[in-house]
Short mmCIF file of C-alpha atoms in Angstrom, two decimals:
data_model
loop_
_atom_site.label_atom_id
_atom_site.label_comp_id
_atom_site.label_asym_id
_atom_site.label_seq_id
_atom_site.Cartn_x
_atom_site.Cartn_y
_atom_site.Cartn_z
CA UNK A 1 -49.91 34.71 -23.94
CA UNK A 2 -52.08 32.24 -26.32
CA UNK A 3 -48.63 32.05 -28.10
CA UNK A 4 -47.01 31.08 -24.75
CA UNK A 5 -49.74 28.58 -23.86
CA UNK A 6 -49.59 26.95 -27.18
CA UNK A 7 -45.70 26.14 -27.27
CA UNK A 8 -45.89 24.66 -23.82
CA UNK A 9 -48.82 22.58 -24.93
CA UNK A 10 -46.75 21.49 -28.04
CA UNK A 11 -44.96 18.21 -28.13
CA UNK A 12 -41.58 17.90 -27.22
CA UNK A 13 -38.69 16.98 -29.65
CA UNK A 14 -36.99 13.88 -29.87
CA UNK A 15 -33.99 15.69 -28.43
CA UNK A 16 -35.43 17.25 -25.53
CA UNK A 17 -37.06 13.83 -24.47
CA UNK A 18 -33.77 12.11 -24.15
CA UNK A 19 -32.48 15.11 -22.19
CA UNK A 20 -35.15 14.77 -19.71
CA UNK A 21 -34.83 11.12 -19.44
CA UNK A 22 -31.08 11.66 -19.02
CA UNK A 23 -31.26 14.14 -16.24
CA UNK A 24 -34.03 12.46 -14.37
CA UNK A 25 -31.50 8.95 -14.72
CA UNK A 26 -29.03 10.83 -13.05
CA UNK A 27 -30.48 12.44 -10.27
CA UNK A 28 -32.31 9.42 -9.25
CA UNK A 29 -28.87 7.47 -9.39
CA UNK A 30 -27.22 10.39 -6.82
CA UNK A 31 -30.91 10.48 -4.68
CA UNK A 32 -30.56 6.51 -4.32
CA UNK A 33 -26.79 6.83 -3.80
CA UNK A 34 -26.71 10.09 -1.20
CA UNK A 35 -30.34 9.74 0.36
CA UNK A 36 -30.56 5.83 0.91
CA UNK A 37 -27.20 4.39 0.69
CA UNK A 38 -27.94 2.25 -2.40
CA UNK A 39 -25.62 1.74 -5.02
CA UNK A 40 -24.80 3.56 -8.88
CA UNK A 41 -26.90 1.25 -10.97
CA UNK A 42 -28.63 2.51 -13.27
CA UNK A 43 -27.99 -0.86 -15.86
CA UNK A 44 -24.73 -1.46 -17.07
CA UNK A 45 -23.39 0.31 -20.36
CA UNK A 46 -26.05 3.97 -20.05
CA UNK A 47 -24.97 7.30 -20.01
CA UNK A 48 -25.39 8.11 -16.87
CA UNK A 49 -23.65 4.71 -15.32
CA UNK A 50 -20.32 5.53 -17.62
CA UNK A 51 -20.76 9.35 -16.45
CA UNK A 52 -20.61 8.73 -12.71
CA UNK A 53 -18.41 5.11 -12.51
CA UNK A 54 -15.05 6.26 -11.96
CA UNK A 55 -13.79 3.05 -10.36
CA UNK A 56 -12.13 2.28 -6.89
CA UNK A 57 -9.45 3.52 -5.23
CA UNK A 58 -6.84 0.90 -5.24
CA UNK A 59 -4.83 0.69 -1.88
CA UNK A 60 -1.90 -1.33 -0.83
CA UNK A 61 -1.01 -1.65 2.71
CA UNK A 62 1.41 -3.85 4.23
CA UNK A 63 2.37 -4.83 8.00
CA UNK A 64 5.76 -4.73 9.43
CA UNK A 65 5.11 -5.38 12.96
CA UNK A 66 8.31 -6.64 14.43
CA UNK A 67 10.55 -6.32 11.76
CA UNK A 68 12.13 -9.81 11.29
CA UNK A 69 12.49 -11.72 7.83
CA UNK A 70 9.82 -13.71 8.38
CA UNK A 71 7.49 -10.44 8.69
CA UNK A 72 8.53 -9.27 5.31
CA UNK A 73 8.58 -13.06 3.44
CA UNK A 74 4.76 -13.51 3.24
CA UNK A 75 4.24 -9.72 1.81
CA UNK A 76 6.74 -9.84 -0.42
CA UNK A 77 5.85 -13.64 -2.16
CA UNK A 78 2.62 -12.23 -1.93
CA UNK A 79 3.30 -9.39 -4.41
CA UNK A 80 5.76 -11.27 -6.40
CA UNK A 81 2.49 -14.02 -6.99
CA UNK A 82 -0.04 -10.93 -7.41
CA UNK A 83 2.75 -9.28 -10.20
CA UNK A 84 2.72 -12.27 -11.87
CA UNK A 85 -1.04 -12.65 -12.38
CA UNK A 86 -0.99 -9.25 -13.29
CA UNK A 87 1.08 -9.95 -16.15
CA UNK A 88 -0.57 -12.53 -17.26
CA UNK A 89 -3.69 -11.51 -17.40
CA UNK A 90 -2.97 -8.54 -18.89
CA UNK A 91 -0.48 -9.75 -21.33
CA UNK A 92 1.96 -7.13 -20.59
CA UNK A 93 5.60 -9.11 -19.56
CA UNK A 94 6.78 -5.73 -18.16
CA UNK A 95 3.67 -4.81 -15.47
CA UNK A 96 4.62 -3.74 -12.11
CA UNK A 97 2.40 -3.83 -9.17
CA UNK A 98 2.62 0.22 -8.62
CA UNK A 99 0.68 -0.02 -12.03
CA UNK A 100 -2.04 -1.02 -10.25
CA UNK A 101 -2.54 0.63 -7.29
CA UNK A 102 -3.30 4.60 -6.54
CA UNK A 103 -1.64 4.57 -2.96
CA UNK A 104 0.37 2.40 -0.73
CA UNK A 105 1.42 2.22 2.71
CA UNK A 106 3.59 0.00 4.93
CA UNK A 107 5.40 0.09 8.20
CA UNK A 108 8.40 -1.51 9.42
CA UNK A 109 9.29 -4.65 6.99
CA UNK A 110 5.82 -3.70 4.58
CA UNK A 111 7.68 0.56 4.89
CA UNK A 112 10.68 -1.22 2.81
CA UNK A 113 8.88 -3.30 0.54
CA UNK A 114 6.18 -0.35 -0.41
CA UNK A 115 9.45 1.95 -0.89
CA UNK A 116 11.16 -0.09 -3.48
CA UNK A 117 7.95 -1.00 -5.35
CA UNK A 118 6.94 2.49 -5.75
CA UNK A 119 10.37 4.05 -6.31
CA UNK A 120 10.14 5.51 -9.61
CA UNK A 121 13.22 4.68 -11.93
CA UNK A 122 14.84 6.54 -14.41
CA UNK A 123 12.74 6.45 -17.17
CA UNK A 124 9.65 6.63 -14.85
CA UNK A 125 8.32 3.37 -14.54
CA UNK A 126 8.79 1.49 -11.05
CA UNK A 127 12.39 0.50 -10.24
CA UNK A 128 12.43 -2.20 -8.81
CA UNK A 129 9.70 -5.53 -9.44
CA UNK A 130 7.92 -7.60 -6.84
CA UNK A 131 10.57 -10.74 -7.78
CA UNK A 132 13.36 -8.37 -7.16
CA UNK A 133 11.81 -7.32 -3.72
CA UNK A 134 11.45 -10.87 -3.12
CA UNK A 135 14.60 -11.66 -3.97
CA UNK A 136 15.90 -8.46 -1.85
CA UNK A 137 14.42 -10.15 1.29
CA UNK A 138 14.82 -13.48 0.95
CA UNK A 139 18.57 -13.12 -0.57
CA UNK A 140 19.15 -16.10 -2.72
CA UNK A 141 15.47 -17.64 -2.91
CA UNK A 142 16.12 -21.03 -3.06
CA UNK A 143 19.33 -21.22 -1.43
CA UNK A 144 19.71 -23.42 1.62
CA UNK A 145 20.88 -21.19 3.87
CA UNK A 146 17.52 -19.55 4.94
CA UNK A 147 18.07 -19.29 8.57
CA UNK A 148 21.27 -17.66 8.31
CA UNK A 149 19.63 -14.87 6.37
CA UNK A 150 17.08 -14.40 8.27
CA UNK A 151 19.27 -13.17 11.22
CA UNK A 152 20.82 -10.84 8.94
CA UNK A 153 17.26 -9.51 7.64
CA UNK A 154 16.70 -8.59 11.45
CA UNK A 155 19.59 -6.26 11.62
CA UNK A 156 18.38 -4.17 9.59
CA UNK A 157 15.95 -3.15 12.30
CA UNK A 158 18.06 -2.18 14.67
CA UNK A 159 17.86 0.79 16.62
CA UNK A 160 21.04 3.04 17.83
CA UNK A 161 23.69 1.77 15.31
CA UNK A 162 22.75 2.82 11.73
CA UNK A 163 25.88 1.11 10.09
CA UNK A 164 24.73 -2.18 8.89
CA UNK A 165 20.60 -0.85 7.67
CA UNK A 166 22.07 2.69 5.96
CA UNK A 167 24.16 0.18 3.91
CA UNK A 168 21.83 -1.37 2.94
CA UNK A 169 19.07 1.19 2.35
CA UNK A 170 21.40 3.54 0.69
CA UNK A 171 22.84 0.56 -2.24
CA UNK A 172 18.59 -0.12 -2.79
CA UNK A 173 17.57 3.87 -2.59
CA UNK A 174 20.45 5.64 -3.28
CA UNK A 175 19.45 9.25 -3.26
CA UNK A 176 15.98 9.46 -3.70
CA UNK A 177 13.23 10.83 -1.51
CA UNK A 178 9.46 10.64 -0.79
CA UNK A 179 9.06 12.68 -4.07
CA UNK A 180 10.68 9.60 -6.22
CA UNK A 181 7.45 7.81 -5.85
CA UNK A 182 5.12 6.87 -9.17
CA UNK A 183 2.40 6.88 -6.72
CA UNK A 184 1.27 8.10 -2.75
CA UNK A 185 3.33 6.37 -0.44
CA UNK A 186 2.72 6.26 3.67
CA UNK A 187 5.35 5.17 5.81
CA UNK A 188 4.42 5.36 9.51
CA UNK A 189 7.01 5.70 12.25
CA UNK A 190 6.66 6.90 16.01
CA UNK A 191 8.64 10.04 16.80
CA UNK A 192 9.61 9.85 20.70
CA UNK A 193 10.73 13.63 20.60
CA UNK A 194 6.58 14.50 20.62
CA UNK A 195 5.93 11.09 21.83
CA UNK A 196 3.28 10.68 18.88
CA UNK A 197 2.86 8.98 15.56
CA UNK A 198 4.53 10.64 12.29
CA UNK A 199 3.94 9.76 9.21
CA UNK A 200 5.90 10.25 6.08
CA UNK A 201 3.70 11.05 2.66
CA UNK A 202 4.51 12.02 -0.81
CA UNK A 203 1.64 14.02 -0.49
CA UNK A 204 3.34 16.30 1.70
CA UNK A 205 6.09 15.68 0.48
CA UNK A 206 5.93 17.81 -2.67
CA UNK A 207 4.43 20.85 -0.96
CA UNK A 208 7.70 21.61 0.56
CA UNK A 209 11.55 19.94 1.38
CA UNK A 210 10.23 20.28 5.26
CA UNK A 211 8.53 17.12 5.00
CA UNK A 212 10.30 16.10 2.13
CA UNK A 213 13.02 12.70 3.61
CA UNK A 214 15.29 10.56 1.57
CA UNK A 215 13.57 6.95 1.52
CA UNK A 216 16.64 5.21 3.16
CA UNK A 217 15.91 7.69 5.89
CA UNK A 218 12.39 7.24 5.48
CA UNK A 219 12.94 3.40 6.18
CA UNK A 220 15.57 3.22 8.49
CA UNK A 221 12.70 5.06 10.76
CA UNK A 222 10.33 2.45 10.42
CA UNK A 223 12.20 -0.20 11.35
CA UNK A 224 13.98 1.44 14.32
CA UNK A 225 12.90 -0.88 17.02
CA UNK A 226 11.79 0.12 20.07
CA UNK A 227 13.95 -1.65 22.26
CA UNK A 228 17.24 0.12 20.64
CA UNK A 229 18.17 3.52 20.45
CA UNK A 230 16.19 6.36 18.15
CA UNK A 231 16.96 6.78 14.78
CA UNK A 232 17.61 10.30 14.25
CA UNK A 233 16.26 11.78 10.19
CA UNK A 234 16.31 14.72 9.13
CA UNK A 235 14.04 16.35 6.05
CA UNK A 236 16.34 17.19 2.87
CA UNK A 237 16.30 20.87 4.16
CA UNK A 238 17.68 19.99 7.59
CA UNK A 239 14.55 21.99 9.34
CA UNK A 240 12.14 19.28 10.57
CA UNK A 241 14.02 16.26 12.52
CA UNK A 242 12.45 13.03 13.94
CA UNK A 243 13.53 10.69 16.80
CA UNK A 244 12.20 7.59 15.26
CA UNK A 245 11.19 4.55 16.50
CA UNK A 246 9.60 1.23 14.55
CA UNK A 247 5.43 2.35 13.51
CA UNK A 248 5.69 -1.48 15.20
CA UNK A 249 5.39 0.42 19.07
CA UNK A 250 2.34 2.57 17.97
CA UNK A 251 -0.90 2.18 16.65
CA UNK A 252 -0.02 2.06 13.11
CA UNK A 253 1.88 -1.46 12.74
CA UNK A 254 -1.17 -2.35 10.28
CA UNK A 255 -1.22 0.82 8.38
CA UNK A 256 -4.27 0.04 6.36
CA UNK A 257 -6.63 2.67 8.97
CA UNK A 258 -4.12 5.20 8.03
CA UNK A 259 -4.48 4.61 4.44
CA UNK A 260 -8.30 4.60 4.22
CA UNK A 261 -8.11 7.76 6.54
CA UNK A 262 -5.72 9.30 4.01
CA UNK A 263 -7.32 8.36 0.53
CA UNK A 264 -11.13 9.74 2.41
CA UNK A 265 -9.69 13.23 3.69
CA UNK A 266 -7.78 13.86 0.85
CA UNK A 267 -9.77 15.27 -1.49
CA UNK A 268 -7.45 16.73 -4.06
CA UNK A 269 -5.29 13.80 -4.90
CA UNK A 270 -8.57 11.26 -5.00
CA UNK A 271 -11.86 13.91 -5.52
CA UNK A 272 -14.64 10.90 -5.64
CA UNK A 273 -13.65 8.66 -2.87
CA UNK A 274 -16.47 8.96 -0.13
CA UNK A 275 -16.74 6.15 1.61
CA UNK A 276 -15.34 2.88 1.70
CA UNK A 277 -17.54 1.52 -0.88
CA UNK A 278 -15.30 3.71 -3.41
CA UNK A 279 -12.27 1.79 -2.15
CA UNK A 280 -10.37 -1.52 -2.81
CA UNK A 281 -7.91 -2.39 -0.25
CA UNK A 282 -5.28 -5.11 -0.26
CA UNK A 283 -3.50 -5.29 3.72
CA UNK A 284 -0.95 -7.98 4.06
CA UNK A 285 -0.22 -8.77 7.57
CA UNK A 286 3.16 -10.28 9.15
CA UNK A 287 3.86 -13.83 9.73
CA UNK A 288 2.59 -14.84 13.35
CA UNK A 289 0.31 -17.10 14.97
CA UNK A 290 -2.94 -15.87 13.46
CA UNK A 291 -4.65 -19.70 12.73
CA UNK A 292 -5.20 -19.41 17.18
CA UNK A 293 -2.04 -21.35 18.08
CA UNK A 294 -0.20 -19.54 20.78
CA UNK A 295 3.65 -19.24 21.26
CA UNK A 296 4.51 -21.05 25.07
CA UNK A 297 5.89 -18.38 27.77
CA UNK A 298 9.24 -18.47 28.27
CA UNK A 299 10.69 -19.32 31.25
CA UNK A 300 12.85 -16.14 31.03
CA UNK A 301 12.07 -12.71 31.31
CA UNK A 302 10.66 -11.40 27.27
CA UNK A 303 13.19 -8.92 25.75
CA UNK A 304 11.56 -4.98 24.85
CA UNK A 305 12.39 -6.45 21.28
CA UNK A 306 9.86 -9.63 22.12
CA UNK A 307 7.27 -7.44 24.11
CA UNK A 308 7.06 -4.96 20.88
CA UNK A 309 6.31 -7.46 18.78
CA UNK A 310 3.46 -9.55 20.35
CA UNK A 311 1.96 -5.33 21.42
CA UNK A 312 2.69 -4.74 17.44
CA UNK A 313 0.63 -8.10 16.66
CA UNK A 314 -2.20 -7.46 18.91
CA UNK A 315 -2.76 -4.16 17.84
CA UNK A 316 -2.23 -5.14 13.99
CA UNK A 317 -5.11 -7.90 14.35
CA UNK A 318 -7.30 -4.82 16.05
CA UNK A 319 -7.24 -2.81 13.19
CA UNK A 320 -7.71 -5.69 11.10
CA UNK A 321 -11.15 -6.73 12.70
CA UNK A 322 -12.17 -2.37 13.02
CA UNK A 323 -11.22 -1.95 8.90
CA UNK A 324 -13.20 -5.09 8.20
CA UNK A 325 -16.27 -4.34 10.16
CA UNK A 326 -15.98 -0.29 8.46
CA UNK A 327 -16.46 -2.31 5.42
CA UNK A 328 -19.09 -4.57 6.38
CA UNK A 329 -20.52 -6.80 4.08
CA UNK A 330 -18.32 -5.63 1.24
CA UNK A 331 -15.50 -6.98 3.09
CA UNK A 332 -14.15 -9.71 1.18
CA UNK A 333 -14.29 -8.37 -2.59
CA UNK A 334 -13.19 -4.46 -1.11
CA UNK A 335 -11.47 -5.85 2.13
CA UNK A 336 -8.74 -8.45 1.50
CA UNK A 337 -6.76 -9.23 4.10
CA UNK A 338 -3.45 -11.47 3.90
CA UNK A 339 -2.11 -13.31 6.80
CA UNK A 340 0.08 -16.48 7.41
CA UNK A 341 0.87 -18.38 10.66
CA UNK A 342 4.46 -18.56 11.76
CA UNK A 343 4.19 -22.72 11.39
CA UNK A 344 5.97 -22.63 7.46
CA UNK A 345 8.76 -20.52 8.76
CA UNK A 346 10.76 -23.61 9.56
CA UNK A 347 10.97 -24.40 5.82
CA UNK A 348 14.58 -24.86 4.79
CA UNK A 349 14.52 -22.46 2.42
CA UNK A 350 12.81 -18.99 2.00
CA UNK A 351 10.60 -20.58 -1.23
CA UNK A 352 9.78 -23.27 0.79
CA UNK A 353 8.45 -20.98 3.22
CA UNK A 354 6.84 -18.35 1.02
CA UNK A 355 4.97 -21.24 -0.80
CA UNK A 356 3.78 -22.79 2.35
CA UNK A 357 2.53 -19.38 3.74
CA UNK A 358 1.01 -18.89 0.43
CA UNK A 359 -0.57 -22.41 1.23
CA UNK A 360 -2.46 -21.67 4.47
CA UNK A 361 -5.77 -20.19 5.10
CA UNK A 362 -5.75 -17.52 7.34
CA UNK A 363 -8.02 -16.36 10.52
CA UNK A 364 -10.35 -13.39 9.21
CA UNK A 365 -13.19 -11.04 10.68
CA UNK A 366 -16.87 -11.11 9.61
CA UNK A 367 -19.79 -8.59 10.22
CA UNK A 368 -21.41 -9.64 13.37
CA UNK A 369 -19.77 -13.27 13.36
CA UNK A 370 -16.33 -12.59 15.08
CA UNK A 371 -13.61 -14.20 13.60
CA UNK A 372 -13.66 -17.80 11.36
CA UNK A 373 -11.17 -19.62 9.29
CA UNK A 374 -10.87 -17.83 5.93
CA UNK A 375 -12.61 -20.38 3.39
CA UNK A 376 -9.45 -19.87 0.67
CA UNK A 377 -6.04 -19.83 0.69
CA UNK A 378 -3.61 -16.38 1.11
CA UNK A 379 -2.65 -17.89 -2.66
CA UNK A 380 -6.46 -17.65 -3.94
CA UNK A 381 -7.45 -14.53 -2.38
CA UNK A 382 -4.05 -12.84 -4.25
CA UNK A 383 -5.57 -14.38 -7.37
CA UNK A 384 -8.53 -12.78 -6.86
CA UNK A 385 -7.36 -9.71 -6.29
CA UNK A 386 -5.38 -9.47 -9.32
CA UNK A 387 -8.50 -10.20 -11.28
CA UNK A 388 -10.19 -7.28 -9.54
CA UNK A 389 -7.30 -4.94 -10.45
CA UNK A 390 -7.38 -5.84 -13.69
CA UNK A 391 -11.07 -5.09 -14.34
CA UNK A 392 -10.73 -1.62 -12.17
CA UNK A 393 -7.81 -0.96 -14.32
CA UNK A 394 -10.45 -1.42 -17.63
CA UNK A 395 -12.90 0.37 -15.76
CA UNK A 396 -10.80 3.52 -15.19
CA UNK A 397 -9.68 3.61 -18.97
CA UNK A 398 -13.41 3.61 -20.33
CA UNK A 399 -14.77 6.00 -17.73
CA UNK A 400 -14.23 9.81 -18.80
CA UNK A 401 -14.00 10.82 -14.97
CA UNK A 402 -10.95 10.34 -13.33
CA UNK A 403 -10.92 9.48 -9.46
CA UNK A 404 -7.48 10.06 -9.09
CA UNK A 405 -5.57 13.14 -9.34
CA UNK A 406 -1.83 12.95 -8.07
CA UNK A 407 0.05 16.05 -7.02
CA UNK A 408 2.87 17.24 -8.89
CA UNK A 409 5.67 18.62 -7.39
CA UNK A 410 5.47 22.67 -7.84
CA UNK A 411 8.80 24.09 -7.90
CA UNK A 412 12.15 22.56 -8.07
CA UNK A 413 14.99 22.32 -4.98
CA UNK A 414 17.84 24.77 -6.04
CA UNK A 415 20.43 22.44 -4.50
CA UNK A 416 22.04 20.15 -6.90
CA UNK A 417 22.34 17.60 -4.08
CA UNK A 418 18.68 17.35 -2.89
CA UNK A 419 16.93 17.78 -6.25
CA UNK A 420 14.79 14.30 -7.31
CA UNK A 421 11.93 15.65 -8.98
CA UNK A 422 12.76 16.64 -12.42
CA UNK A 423 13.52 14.33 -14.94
CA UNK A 424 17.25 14.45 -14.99
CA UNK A 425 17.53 13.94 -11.10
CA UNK A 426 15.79 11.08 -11.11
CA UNK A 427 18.23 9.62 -13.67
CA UNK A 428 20.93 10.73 -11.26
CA UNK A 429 19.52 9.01 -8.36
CA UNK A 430 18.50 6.06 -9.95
CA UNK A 431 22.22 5.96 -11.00
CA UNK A 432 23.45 5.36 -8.02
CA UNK A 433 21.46 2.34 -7.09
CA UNK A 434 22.49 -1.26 -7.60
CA UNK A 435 21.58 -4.17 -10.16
CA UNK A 436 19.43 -6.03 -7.69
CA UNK A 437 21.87 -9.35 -8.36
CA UNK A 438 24.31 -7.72 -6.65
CA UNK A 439 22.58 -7.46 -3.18
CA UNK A 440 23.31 -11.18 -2.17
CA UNK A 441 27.50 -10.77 -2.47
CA UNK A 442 26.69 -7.19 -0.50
CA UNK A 443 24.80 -7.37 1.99
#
C-alpha cells in the first residue's frame, strides 16, 4: 500500500505530461465545439488542431430554372473563370473544377452543366473542362450570331418530342450513367407519375442498376419543361421508370437545400460534416431580374412555359435567402451565391454577355438585414472562391483525417451494354462521345 502511495506521489515523466496535456487539448476543443457552439481552435499548427481539421465539404450547386441559354450562360462563364483561377493558382495547366469539389448538384440548365463537368473520362480524370462547357452552351463564343443560338439552346428543353435534346445529350454523354461520375452528382427532376420530387444520385446509384440512369436520360429529365409533355426514363435495368418533368416546376430549381441536406444525412460518403459550418457551398443562380427590376406584364395571356419560369425564379430566390440565413453569419466566406440580372443578355455575342454578367453585382441575403446589393462583383466573389478551394484543397492534403469517403461501386452489371463502372467500360463509353469542336457543325 506504502508502495502504492509512493508511486502516485512520484513525479510524472516527461512523456506522460505531454499525454495529459494532449488529451485535456482535445477534449476541451470537442467540449467548446459540441457543448457551446464555438469553433476547433486550439492555435494553429498543434496536435490536436491537425488531428481534428479535416477541412470543408466543398459543394457545387447550380440553378436551371427555366431552362433557356441565358440560364445556363452565367453558370457556365462562371466555372470557366473559377477553372481558370484554379489553374493558376495552383500551377497545374490541366485542373478541372470536379478537382475541387466533393459533390455537385444542378437542375435543369445547371443538371447539364454539373453532368459534363463531373463525367469521368477514360483515363479517369473529368471529361470534359469548364471552357468546353462554355463553349457547349454558348456554341461559337464569340461568334455574332448569339441570338440565333440561343433559340436553339431552348430546345433542348422541350418536353414531349425527345428528337432534337437526345441528339444532343447522347453526342456529349454517349453511354454513360450516374456511376461515370469522379464525384456525387444530384440532378433533381419532378416525376408526375407520384406527383413528387425525384432525384437522381450517384450515391444511389452504385448500390444497384434500379436507380442507376444513363446521364442523357438523367438530363433530358431535368429539362423537360412543364408546359410540354413528360419525358419518360427508364433505370439501366428497365425496373424503376419516371415521368419527368423540369426540377424548374418543383421546389428544387435551386438545388443547393438538396445538396446541404444530402452531404449532412449522408454519413458514409462525408463522416465529419455536421453542420453547415463543415461546409463550403458555391450556388450559381440563373440569369433573371435579381438587381429589383421587374419584367412589364404582357398584354397577352403568359404561356405554362412563362408561368414556370417566373414560379421556378421565385422559389429559387426562397431557397436562396433560407440557405443563407442556415448559414448565418458565415454566409459570405461558406455561402456564395452567384446571380446576374437578365440586362447583359442583349449583348451581341455570348462573351459579351458572359463578361457583362460577370460584371454586375448581384442582390444577396443577410442575417437579420433582408436583402442588399452584394458589395462585389459575380467576377470577385468567383475569385474568391477559387482562393478558398485552393487552401481547403492544402488543408485536406496535410490533415491525416479524411472527411470524404466516396462509395465505390460493389459489383459489376453482367450486361455488356449497361456496364460503366470498370475501367474498360468507361473507355468504351467515353469512346463514343465527341471532340467538343465538333458540337457547333452538329448541333
Amino acid at each position: 500500500m506504502e508502495a502504492a502511495y509512493a508511486a502516485m506521489a512520484s513525479p510524472p515523466t516527461k512523456a506522460m505530461a505531454a499525454m495529459d496535456k494532449l488529451s485535456y487539448e482535445i477534449f476541451s476543443l470537442l467540449e467548446t465545439k459540441f457543448l457551446f457552439g464555438g469553433c476547433l481552435s486550439s492555435g494553429p499548427g498543434t496536435p490536436a488542431r491537425a488531428f481534428l481539421d479535416g477541412g470543408r465539404v466543398r459543394v457545387l450547386a447550380v440553378d436551371g430554372c427555366g431552362g433557356s441559354a441565358e440560364d445556363a450562360l452565367l453558370a457556365a462563364a462562371a466555372l470557366a473563370r473559377l477553372e481558370a483561377g484554379l489553374r493558376k493558382q495552383t500551377g497545374d495547366t490541366d485542373a478541372r473544377v470536379a478537382d475541387f469539389f466533393d459533390l455537385a448538384a444542378g437542375s435543369g440548365a445547371g443538371g447539364v452543366l454539373a453532368a459534363m463537368l463531373f463525367l469521368r473520362g477514360p483515363d479517369g480524370r473529368p471529361r470534359y473542362s469548364a471552357q468546353e462547357a462554355l463553349a457547349f452552351v454558348a456554341g461559337s463564343v464569340g461568334k455574332k450570331d448569339w441570338a440565333g443560338r440561343r433559340g436553339r439552346w431552348a430546345k433542348l428543353f422541350r418536353g414531349g418530342s425527345r428528337s432534337s435534346g437526345d441528339r444532343v445529350f447522347r453526342r456529349v454523354f454517349g453511354d454513360a450513367t450516374l456511376r461515370d461520375t469522379v464525384a456525387p452528382l444530384l440532378v433533381p427532376c419532378y416525376d408526375l407519375a407520384t406527383a413528387a420530387p425525384f432525384v437522381f444520385s450517384r450515391a444511389d446509384a452504385v448500390e444497384g442498376d434500379a436507380y442507376d440512369f444513363r446521364l442523357r436520360d438523367v438530363c433530358a429529365a431535368t429539362c423537360a419543361t412543364g408546359g410540354g409533355e413528360p419525358v419518360a426514363v427508364r433505370s439501366v435495368d428497365g425496373l424503376t421508370a419516371i415521368a419527368a418533368a423540369s426540377a424548374g416546376v418543383a421546389a428544387m430549381g435551386n438545388p443547393a437545400a438538396a445538396a446541404i441536406t444530402h452531404v449532412l444525412h449522408n454519413k458514409q460518403e462525408f463522416p465529419l460534416a455536421a453542420g453547415v459550418e463543415d461546409l463550403l457551398v458555391l450556388s450559381i443562380g440563373a440569369g433573371s431580374a435579381s438587381d429589383g427590376s421587374r419584367t412589364p406584364m404582357p398584354t397577352r395571356s403568359p404561356s405554362p412555359r412563362e408561368v414556370a419560369r417566373v414560379t421556378a425564379e421565385g422559389v429559387a430566390d426562397m431557397v436562396d435567402e433560407s440557405v443563407a440565413m442556415a448559414f448565418g453569419h458565415a454566409c459570405g466566406s461558406n455561402y456564395v451565391r452567384i446571380k446576374a440580372s437578365s440586362k447583359a443578355l442583349d449583348a451581341e455575342t455570348a462573351a459579351a454577355a458572359a463578361g457583362a454578367m460577370l460584371a454586375q453585382r448581384n442582390v444577396e441575403s443577410v442575417l437579420f438585414r433582408g436583402r442588399r446589393l452584394s458589395e462585389r462583383t459575380n467576377a470577385e466573389k468567383v475569385d474568391a472562391v477559387a482562393a478558398e478551394l485552393v487552401k481547403e484543397q492544402e488543408r485536406r492534403r496535410c490533415s491525416p483525417l479524411p472527411n470524404v469517403a466516396i462509395k465505390q461501386v460493389g459489383t459489376p452489371r453482367l450486361s455488356s451494354v449497361t456496364t460503366s463502372s470498370s475501367g474498360t467500360a468507361t473507355a468504351r463509353t467515353a469512346s463514343t462521345m465527341p471532340s467538343p469542336a465538333s458540337w457547333d457543325s452538329r448541333q
